[in-house]
PDB file of C-alpha atoms in Angstrom:
ATOM      1  CA  MET A1477      96.967  98.871  91.915  1.00  0.00           C
ATOM      2  CA  PRO A1478      96.879  99.506  88.154  1.00  0.00           C
ATOM      3  CA  ASP A1479     100.209 101.414  87.904  1.00  0.00           C
ATOM      4  CA  ALA A1480     102.202  98.739  89.736  1.00  0.00           C
ATOM      5  CA  THR A1481     104.190  95.871  88.276  1.00  0.00           C
ATOM      6  CA  ARG A1482     102.647  92.834  89.930  1.00  0.00           C
ATOM      7  CA  LYS A1483     105.125  90.389  91.459  1.00  0.00           C
ATOM      8  CA  PRO A1484     102.976  88.260  93.761  1.00  0.00           C
ATOM      9  CA  LEU A1485     104.546  86.426  96.669  1.00  0.00           C
ATOM     10  CA  SER A1486     103.722  82.814  97.442  1.00  0.00           C
ATOM     11  CA  VAL A1487     104.948  83.053 101.076  1.00  0.00           C
ATOM     12  CA  ASN A1488     105.260  85.583 103.910  1.00  0.00           C
ATOM     13  CA  PHE A1489     101.748  87.044 103.892  1.00  0.00           C
ATOM     14  CA  THR A1490      98.292  86.113 105.179  1.00  0.00           C
ATOM     15  CA  PRO A1491      95.616  85.649 102.489  1.00  0.00           C
ATOM     16  CA  GLY A1492      92.504  87.674 103.293  1.00  0.00           C
ATOM     17  CA  GLY A1493      94.042  88.795 106.570  1.00  0.00           C
ATOM     18  CA  LEU A1494      93.054  92.475 106.602  1.00  0.00           C
ATOM     19  CA  ARG A1495      90.437  93.489 109.178  1.00  0.00           C
ATOM     20  CA  GLU A1496      90.189  97.116 108.085  1.00  0.00           C
ATOM     21  CA  MET A1497      91.949  99.684 105.881  1.00  0.00           C
ATOM     22  CA  ARG A1498      93.323 102.514 107.986  1.00  0.00           C
ATOM     23  CA  GLY A1499      95.810 103.775 105.375  1.00  0.00           C
ATOM     24  CA  LEU A1500      99.374 103.358 104.162  1.00  0.00           C
ATOM     25  CA  ILE A1501     102.574 102.980 106.200  1.00  0.00           C
ATOM     26  CA  LEU A1502     105.867 104.340 104.849  1.00  0.00           C
ATOM     27  CA  HIS A1503     108.997 102.179 105.298  1.00  0.00           C
ATOM     28  CA  VAL A1504     112.635 102.403 104.192  1.00  0.00           C
ATOM     29  CA  GLN A1505     114.391  99.412 102.652  1.00  0.00           C
ATOM     30  CA  GLU A1506     117.939 100.154 103.876  1.00  0.00           C
ATOM     31  CA  GLY A1507     119.199  98.876 100.542  1.00  0.00           C
ATOM     32  CA  GLU A1508     118.555  99.066  96.849  1.00  0.00           C
ATOM     33  CA  ASN A1509     117.001  96.878  94.156  1.00  0.00           C
ATOM     34  CA  SER A1510     113.721  94.996  94.124  1.00  0.00           C
ATOM     35  CA  LEU A1511     112.665  93.264  97.336  1.00  0.00           C
ATOM     36  CA  HIS A1512     110.747  90.501  95.552  1.00  0.00           C
ATOM     37  CA  GLY A1513     113.547  87.936  95.914  1.00  0.00           C
ATOM     38  CA  HIS A1514     114.093  88.846  99.566  1.00  0.00           C
ATOM     39  CA  PHE A1515     110.410  88.610 100.466  1.00  0.00           C
ATOM     40  CA  SER A1516     110.117  85.316  98.530  1.00  0.00           C
ATOM     41  CA  ASP A1517     112.440  83.594 101.013  1.00  0.00           C
ATOM     42  CA  PRO A1518     110.302  81.755 103.610  1.00  0.00           C
ATOM     43  CA  ALA A1519     113.001  82.289 106.252  1.00  0.00           C
ATOM     44  CA  VAL A1520     112.625  86.096 106.004  1.00  0.00           C
ATOM     45  CA  GLN A1521     109.076  86.079 107.407  1.00  0.00           C
ATOM     46  CA  SER A1522     108.336  89.629 106.273  1.00  0.00           C
ATOM     47  CA  SER A1523     106.799  91.372 103.283  1.00  0.00           C
ATOM     48  CA  ALA A1524     105.198  94.596 102.095  1.00  0.00           C
ATOM     49  CA  HIS A1525     102.319  95.383  99.782  1.00  0.00           C
ATOM     50  CA  PHE A1526     104.399  97.731  97.616  1.00  0.00           C
ATOM     51  CA  TRP A1527     108.003  98.659  96.865  1.00  0.00           C
ATOM     52  CA  VAL A1528     109.085 101.914  95.180  1.00  0.00           C
ATOM     53  CA  SER A1529     112.483 102.228  93.481  1.00  0.00           C
ATOM     54  CA  GLN A1530     114.520 105.422  93.540  1.00  0.00           C
ATOM     55  CA  SER A1531     113.437 106.035  89.927  1.00  0.00           C
ATOM     56  CA  GLY A1532     109.766 105.695  90.940  1.00  0.00           C
ATOM     57  CA  GLU A1533     109.023 102.168  89.689  1.00  0.00           C
ATOM     58  CA  ILE A1534     106.257 100.533  91.743  1.00  0.00           C
ATOM     59  CA  GLU A1535     106.148  96.795  92.422  1.00  0.00           C
ATOM     60  CA  GLN A1536     103.203  95.171  94.191  1.00  0.00           C
ATOM     61  CA  TYR A1537     103.929  91.974  96.123  1.00  0.00           C
ATOM     62  CA  VAL A1538     100.783  91.480  98.207  1.00  0.00           C
ATOM     63  CA  SER A1539      97.165  92.184  97.248  1.00  0.00           C
ATOM     64  CA  ALA A1540      95.440  95.014  99.077  1.00  0.00           C
ATOM     65  CA  HIS A1541      92.969  92.383 100.303  1.00  0.00           C
ATOM     66  CA  ASP A1542      95.701  90.333 101.998  1.00  0.00           C
ATOM     67  CA  ARG A1543      97.871  90.995 105.044  1.00  0.00           C
ATOM     68  CA  ALA A1544     101.547  91.753 104.403  1.00  0.00           C
ATOM     69  CA  TRP A1545     103.985  91.136 107.264  1.00  0.00           C
ATOM     70  CA  ALA A1546     105.504  94.618 107.561  1.00  0.00           C
ATOM     71  CA  GLN A1547     104.637  96.227 110.893  1.00  0.00           C
ATOM     72  CA  GLY A1548     103.797  93.735 113.641  1.00  0.00           C
ATOM     73  CA  THR A1549     100.405  94.299 115.227  1.00  0.00           C
ATOM     74  CA  GLY A1550      99.643  96.931 112.567  1.00  0.00           C
ATOM     75  CA  ASN A1551      99.540  94.340 109.791  1.00  0.00           C
ATOM     76  CA  PRO A1552      95.771  93.636 110.006  1.00  0.00           C
ATOM     77  CA  SER A1553      94.866  97.311 109.530  1.00  0.00           C
ATOM     78  CA  TRP A1554      97.436  98.989 107.288  1.00  0.00           C
ATOM     79  CA  LEU A1555      98.924  98.609 103.826  1.00  0.00           C
ATOM     80  CA  SER A1556     102.690  99.041 103.565  1.00  0.00           C
ATOM     81  CA  VAL A1557     105.168 100.562 101.124  1.00  0.00           C
ATOM     82  CA  GLU A1558     108.919  99.936 101.235  1.00  0.00           C
ATOM     83  CA  THR A1559     111.056 102.616  99.595  1.00  0.00           C
ATOM     84  CA  SER A1560     114.432 101.822  98.084  1.00  0.00           C
ATOM     85  CA  GLY A1561     117.414 103.562  99.623  1.00  0.00           C
ATOM     86  CA  PHE A1562     118.531 104.430 103.102  1.00  0.00           C
ATOM     87  CA  ALA A1563     117.125 106.360 106.075  1.00  0.00           C
ATOM     88  CA  SER A1564     120.101 108.714 105.839  1.00  0.00           C
ATOM     89  CA  ARG A1565     118.958 109.882 102.380  1.00  0.00           C
ATOM     90  CA  PRO A1566     115.621 111.530 101.547  1.00  0.00           C
ATOM     91  CA  LEU A1567     113.116 110.054  99.140  1.00  0.00           C
ATOM     92  CA  THR A1568     113.757 111.069  95.544  1.00  0.00           C
ATOM     93  CA  ALA A1569     111.223 113.276  93.752  1.00  0.00           C
ATOM     94  CA  GLN A1570     110.207 110.191  91.746  1.00  0.00           C
ATOM     95  CA  GLN A1571     109.620 108.198  94.951  1.00  0.00           C
ATOM     96  CA  VAL A1572     107.521 110.999  96.447  1.00  0.00           C
ATOM     97  CA  ASP A1573     105.397 111.029  93.297  1.00  0.00           C
ATOM     98  CA  SER A1574     104.999 107.236  93.195  1.00  0.00           C
ATOM     99  CA  VAL A1575     104.063 106.960  96.871  1.00  0.00           C
ATOM    100  CA  ALA A1576     101.580 109.791  96.236  1.00  0.00           C
ATOM    101  CA  ARG A1577     100.101 107.760  93.338  1.00  0.00           C
ATOM    102  CA  ILE A1578      99.721 104.727  95.612  1.00  0.00           C
ATOM    103  CA  TYR A1579      98.093 106.926  98.236  1.00  0.00           C
ATOM    104  CA  ALA A1580      95.709 108.562  95.749  1.00  0.00           C
ATOM    105  CA  TRP A1581      94.710 105.076  94.551  1.00  0.00           C
ATOM    106  CA  GLY A1582      94.066 104.046  98.186  1.00  0.00           C
ATOM    107  CA  MET A1583      91.920 107.128  98.737  1.00  0.00           C
ATOM    108  CA  ALA A1584      89.788 106.272  95.697  1.00  0.00           C
ATOM    109  CA  GLN A1585      89.605 102.512  96.301  1.00  0.00           C
ATOM    110  CA  HIS A1586      89.612 102.246 100.091  1.00  0.00           C
ATOM    111  CA  GLY A1587      88.476 105.625 101.420  1.00  0.00           C
ATOM    112  CA  TRP A1588      91.732 106.716 103.037  1.00  0.00           C
ATOM    113  CA  PRO A1589      91.584 110.348 104.171  1.00  0.00           C
ATOM    114  CA  LEU A1590      94.008 112.917 102.789  1.00  0.00           C
ATOM    115  CA  ALA A1591      95.642 113.246 106.195  1.00  0.00           C
ATOM    116  CA  PRO A1592      98.668 112.191 108.183  1.00  0.00           C
ATOM    117  CA  ALA A1593      98.281 109.397 110.732  1.00  0.00           C
ATOM    118  CA  SER A1594     100.303 109.766 113.917  1.00  0.00           C
ATOM    119  CA  THR A1595      99.076 106.751 115.903  1.00  0.00           C
ATOM    120  CA  PRO A1596      98.127 103.164 115.054  1.00  0.00           C
ATOM    121  CA  GLN A1597      94.493 104.063 115.825  1.00  0.00           C
ATOM    122  CA  GLY A1598      94.505 106.912 113.286  1.00  0.00           C
ATOM    123  CA  ARG A1599      93.755 106.886 109.576  1.00  0.00           C
ATOM    124  CA  GLY A1600      95.848 108.252 106.729  1.00  0.00           C
ATOM    125  CA  LEU A1601      99.515 108.203 105.753  1.00  0.00           C
ATOM    126  CA  GLY A1602     101.649 106.926 108.611  1.00  0.00           C
ATOM    127  CA  ILE A1603     105.221 105.903 109.306  1.00  0.00           C
ATOM    128  CA  HIS A1604     106.499 102.599 110.668  1.00  0.00           C
ATOM    129  CA  ARG A1605     107.921 103.978 113.903  1.00  0.00           C
ATOM    130  CA  MET A1606     104.504 105.341 114.999  1.00  0.00           C
ATOM    131  CA  GLY A1607     103.575 101.828 116.179  1.00  0.00           C
ATOM    132  CA  GLY A1608     106.419 101.666 118.685  1.00  0.00           C
ATOM    133  CA  ARG A1609     107.327  98.339 120.264  1.00  0.00           C
ATOM    134  CA  ASP A1610     104.144  96.618 119.032  1.00  0.00           C
ATOM    135  CA  TRP A1611     105.226  97.328 115.455  1.00  0.00           C
ATOM    136  CA  GLY A1612     108.791  96.127 115.950  1.00  0.00           C
ATOM    137  CA  GLY A1613     110.277  99.123 117.757  1.00  0.00           C
ATOM    138  CA  HIS A1614     111.997 100.448 114.635  1.00  0.00           C
ATOM    139  CA  SER A1615     112.950 104.059 113.853  1.00  0.00           C
ATOM    140  CA  CYS A1616     111.882 103.345 110.245  1.00  0.00           C
ATOM    141  CA  PRO A1617     111.749 105.212 107.914  1.00  0.00           C
ATOM    142  CA  GLY A1618     114.063 107.643 109.739  1.00  0.00           C
ATOM    143  CA  PRO A1619     113.691 111.383 110.333  1.00  0.00           C
ATOM    144  CA  LEU A1620     114.414 112.516 106.755  1.00  0.00           C
ATOM    145  CA  ARG A1621     111.840 110.268 105.111  1.00  0.00           C
ATOM    146  CA  SER A1622     109.314 110.685 107.928  1.00  0.00           C
ATOM    147  CA  ALA A1623     109.444 114.444 107.379  1.00  0.00           C
ATOM    148  CA  GLN A1624     108.500 113.881 103.730  1.00  0.00           C
ATOM    149  CA  ALA A1625     105.038 112.502 104.575  1.00  0.00           C
ATOM    150  CA  GLY A1626     103.638 116.037 104.272  1.00  0.00           C
ATOM    151  CA  GLU A1627     105.255 116.405 100.845  1.00  0.00           C
ATOM    152  CA  ILE A1628     103.654 113.125  99.755  1.00  0.00           C
ATOM    153  CA  LEU A1629     100.206 114.298 100.883  1.00  0.00           C
ATOM    154  CA  SER A1630     100.748 117.686  99.222  1.00  0.00           C
ATOM    155  CA  THR A1631     101.631 115.877  95.982  1.00  0.00           C
ATOM    156  CA  VAL A1632      98.411 113.864  96.233  1.00  0.00           C
ATOM    157  CA  ARG A1633      96.473 117.103  96.725  1.00  0.00           C
ATOM    158  CA  THR A1634      98.038 118.942  93.788  1.00  0.00           C
ATOM    159  CA  ARG A1635      98.798 116.198  91.222  1.00  0.00           C
ATOM    160  CA  TYR A1636      96.147 113.557  91.927  1.00  0.00           C
ATOM    161  CA  PRO A1637      93.002 115.381  93.108  1.00  0.00           C
ATOM    162  CA  ARG A1638      89.790 113.404  93.266  1.00  0.00           C
TER     163      ARG A1638
END
């Protein structure tokens, strides 16, 4: 993605491992600061395509053509974005805008629809918990951030129209 600071990982992803591009999955970091160091540890065995800071900075760790290890059985079909902060706090306005920029890029480059995804078989902007047990059984990104998916899509519609 052109607007992202590239910080490629050398571990914790599968080169060329995507089978299809269903859309983007929203995650919460449950912490602050770049995840590059964390995801670079082979013992962690997880990763994400993107990370967005609270100020809106975007880092890209895994190519959109490779499989990040973010959401269990959803990894072969979805790109992933971790957002700095905590589930108990909403995304900042800058994070909403940056996730919207990632999503608009995915629409242009990969044909994602301007729509919410509510199941792993859907297409669009989804949340980690929609995959249930097969995606790790997490409540990620929490109710506050999950509720902001509509705001992200609205921002794509108004600020980044095709």
